[in-house]
Coordinates of C-alpha atoms in Angstrom, one line a residue:
X1 CA 30.4 -11.4 -22.2
X2 CA 31.3 -14.6 -20.4
X3 CA 34.9 -15.5 -21.4
X4 CA 35.7 -18.4 -19.1
X5 CA 33.1 -20.8 -17.7
X6 CA 32.8 -23.4 -15.0
X7 CA 35.8 -22.7 -12.7
X8 CA 34.9 -25.0 -9.8
X9 CA 35.4 -23.9 -6.2
X10 CA 34.6 -25.6 -2.9
X11 CA 31.6 -23.3 -2.4
X12 CA 30.3 -22.7 -5.9
X13 CA 31.2 -22.1 -9.6
X14 CA 32.9 -19.0 -11.1
X15 CA 32.3 -17.7 -14.6
X16 CA 34.6 -14.9 -15.8
X17 CA 33.1 -12.0 -17.6
X18 CA 34.8 -9.3 -19.7
X19 CA 33.5 -6.2 -17.8
X20 CA 32.2 -5.0 -14.4
X21 CA 28.5 -5.4 -13.8
X22 CA 26.8 -2.3 -12.3
X23 CA 23.4 -2.3 -10.7
X24 CA 20.7 -0.5 -12.7
X25 CA 20.0 3.0 -11.6
X26 CA 17.1 3.2 -9.3
X27 CA 14.0 3.8 -11.4
X28 CA 11.2 6.2 -10.5
X29 CA 8.3 4.1 -9.4
X30 CA 5.6 6.8 -9.5
X31 CA 3.5 8.2 -6.7
X32 CA 1.0 6.2 -4.7
X33 CA -1.8 7.6 -6.8
X34 CA 0.0 6.9 -10.1
X35 CA 0.6 3.3 -9.0
X36 CA -3.1 2.9 -7.9
X37 CA -4.3 4.2 -11.3
X38 CA -1.9 2.0 -13.3
X39 CA -2.8 -1.1 -11.3
X40 CA -6.4 -1.2 -12.3
X41 CA -7.8 -2.8 -9.1
X42 CA -8.3 0.6 -7.4
X43 CA -10.6 2.5 -9.7
X44 CA -13.1 3.2 -6.9
X45 CA -10.4 4.3 -4.5
X46 CA -8.9 6.7 -7.1
X47 CA -12.3 8.1 -8.0
X48 CA -13.0 8.7 -4.3
X49 CA -9.6 10.3 -3.8
X50 CA -10.3 12.6 -6.7
X51 CA -13.8 13.5 -5.5
X52 CA -12.5 14.3 -2.0
X53 CA -9.6 16.3 -3.5
X54 CA -7.0 14.1 -1.8
X55 CA -5.4 12.6 -5.0
X56 CA -3.0 15.5 -5.2
X57 CA -2.0 15.1 -1.5
X58 CA -1.2 11.4 -1.9
X59 CA 0.7 12.2 -5.1
X60 CA 2.8 14.6 -3.0
X61 CA 6.1 14.2 -1.2
X62 CA 5.0 12.0 1.7
X63 CA 6.1 9.5 2.7
X64 CA 2.7 7.9 3.3
X65 CA 1.5 4.3 4.0
X66 CA -1.8 3.6 2.4
X67 CA -4.0 0.6 3.3
X68 CA -5.7 0.5 -0.1
X69 CA -9.1 -1.3 -0.5
X70 CA -9.6 -2.8 -3.9
X71 CA -12.7 -2.3 -6.1
X72 CA -13.9 -5.6 -4.8
X73 CA -13.5 -4.3 -1.2
X74 CA -15.7 -1.3 -2.0
X75 CA -18.2 -3.7 -3.5
X76 CA -18.7 -5.3 -0.1
X77 CA -20.2 -2.1 1.3
X78 CA -24.0 -2.0 1.4
X79 CA -25.6 -1.1 -1.9
X80 CA -25.6 2.7 -2.5
X81 CA -22.9 3.4 0.1
X82 CA -20.2 4.5 -2.4
X83 CA -22.7 6.8 -4.2
X84 CA -23.8 8.3 -0.9
X85 CA -20.2 8.9 0.1
X86 CA -19.5 10.6 -3.2
X87 CA -22.3 13.0 -2.3
X88 CA -21.0 13.5 1.3
X89 CA -17.4 14.7 0.7
X90 CA -16.6 15.3 4.4
X91 CA -17.6 11.7 5.3
X92 CA -15.7 10.4 2.3
X93 CA -12.6 12.4 3.3
X94 CA -12.8 11.0 6.8
X95 CA -13.0 7.4 5.5
X96 CA -10.1 7.9 3.0
X97 CA -7.8 9.6 5.6
X98 CA -8.5 6.6 7.9
X99 CA -6.7 4.5 5.4
X100 CA -3.5 6.5 5.5
X101 CA -0.6 6.6 8.0
X102 CA 2.1 9.2 7.9
X103 CA 5.6 7.7 7.1
X104 CA 6.6 4.6 5.3
X105 CA 5.6 1.6 7.3
X106 CA 6.7 -1.7 5.6
X107 CA 5.0 -5.0 6.3
X108 CA 7.8 -6.1 8.6
X109 CA 7.1 -3.1 10.8
X110 CA 3.3 -3.3 10.6
X111 CA 3.3 -6.8 12.2
X112 CA 5.1 -5.4 15.2
X113 CA 2.5 -2.8 15.9
X114 CA -0.7 -3.1 17.9
X115 CA -2.2 0.1 16.4
X116 CA -1.3 3.0 14.1
X117 CA -2.5 6.6 14.1
X118 CA -4.1 7.5 10.7
X119 CA -4.2 10.9 9.1
X120 CA -7.7 11.2 10.3
X121 CA -6.3 11.3 13.8
X122 CA -8.0 8.1 14.8
X123 CA -6.2 4.9 15.5
X124 CA -6.6 1.6 13.6
X125 CA -6.0 -1.6 15.5
X126 CA -3.5 -4.1 14.1
X127 CA -3.3 -7.8 14.9
X128 CA -1.7 -10.9 13.5
X129 CA -3.9 -14.0 13.5
X130 CA -3.0 -17.3 12.0
X131 CA -0.3 -15.7 9.9
X132 CA -2.6 -13.0 8.5
X133 CA -2.4 -9.3 9.4
X134 CA -5.7 -7.4 10.1
X135 CA -6.4 -3.7 10.5
X136 CA -9.6 -3.7 12.5
X137 CA -11.5 -6.4 10.6
X138 CA -9.8 -5.8 7.2
X139 CA -7.2 -8.4 6.1
X140 CA -4.0 -7.3 4.4
X141 CA -3.8 -9.3 1.2
X142 CA -0.8 -7.7 -0.5
X143 CA 2.1 -5.9 1.1
X144 CA 4.9 -3.5 0.3
X145 CA 3.9 -2.1 -3.1
X146 CA 6.6 0.5 -3.2
X147 CA 6.0 4.0 -4.5
X148 CA 8.3 7.1 -4.7
X149 CA 6.4 8.7 -1.9
X150 CA 5.6 5.7 0.3
X151 CA 4.1 2.2 0.3
X152 CA 0.8 0.6 -0.4
X153 CA -0.7 -2.4 1.5
X154 CA -3.8 -3.9 -0.2
X155 CA -6.7 -4.7 2.1
X156 CA -9.8 -6.8 1.5
X157 CA -12.4 -4.4 2.9
X158 CA -13.0 -0.7 3.5
X159 CA -11.9 0.6 6.9
X160 CA -14.6 2.6 8.6
X161 CA -13.6 5.0 11.3
X162 CA -15.2 4.8 14.7
X163 CA -18.3 6.9 15.0
X164 CA -17.9 9.9 17.4

């Protein structure tokens, strides 16, 4: 409770309270997969992770950095691509692993990188152009969605690994 108000100082105002304020205990955020499920913009990604048997991995300890394409991003793929990938689990797994980097890489760290090695073992290029961050040709549209086991950065298109 505020018991004295408006004590003026040279650099601000003081209000006296009757007890000590303590920061809230850190809440559990949930795993990367739980956050993606709850968000609602990643239904295709979550379905793909489940089909490729990778959902449990990304719900694990981590930490991971996931560059997560939205449902809209998957919608940019040529018609029938998602369905074809759901029937080709090795190719689907490769694409999904190409969206994940080991460790927690926050936005402030991403912009300092020129590339990052994905869990697929392939590198994704990173560049900053006119204030936007791109992974290959995919633009990062939302950064630093924190999870208990890492971080999610939302991208506007699906990353496709280089063909070998």
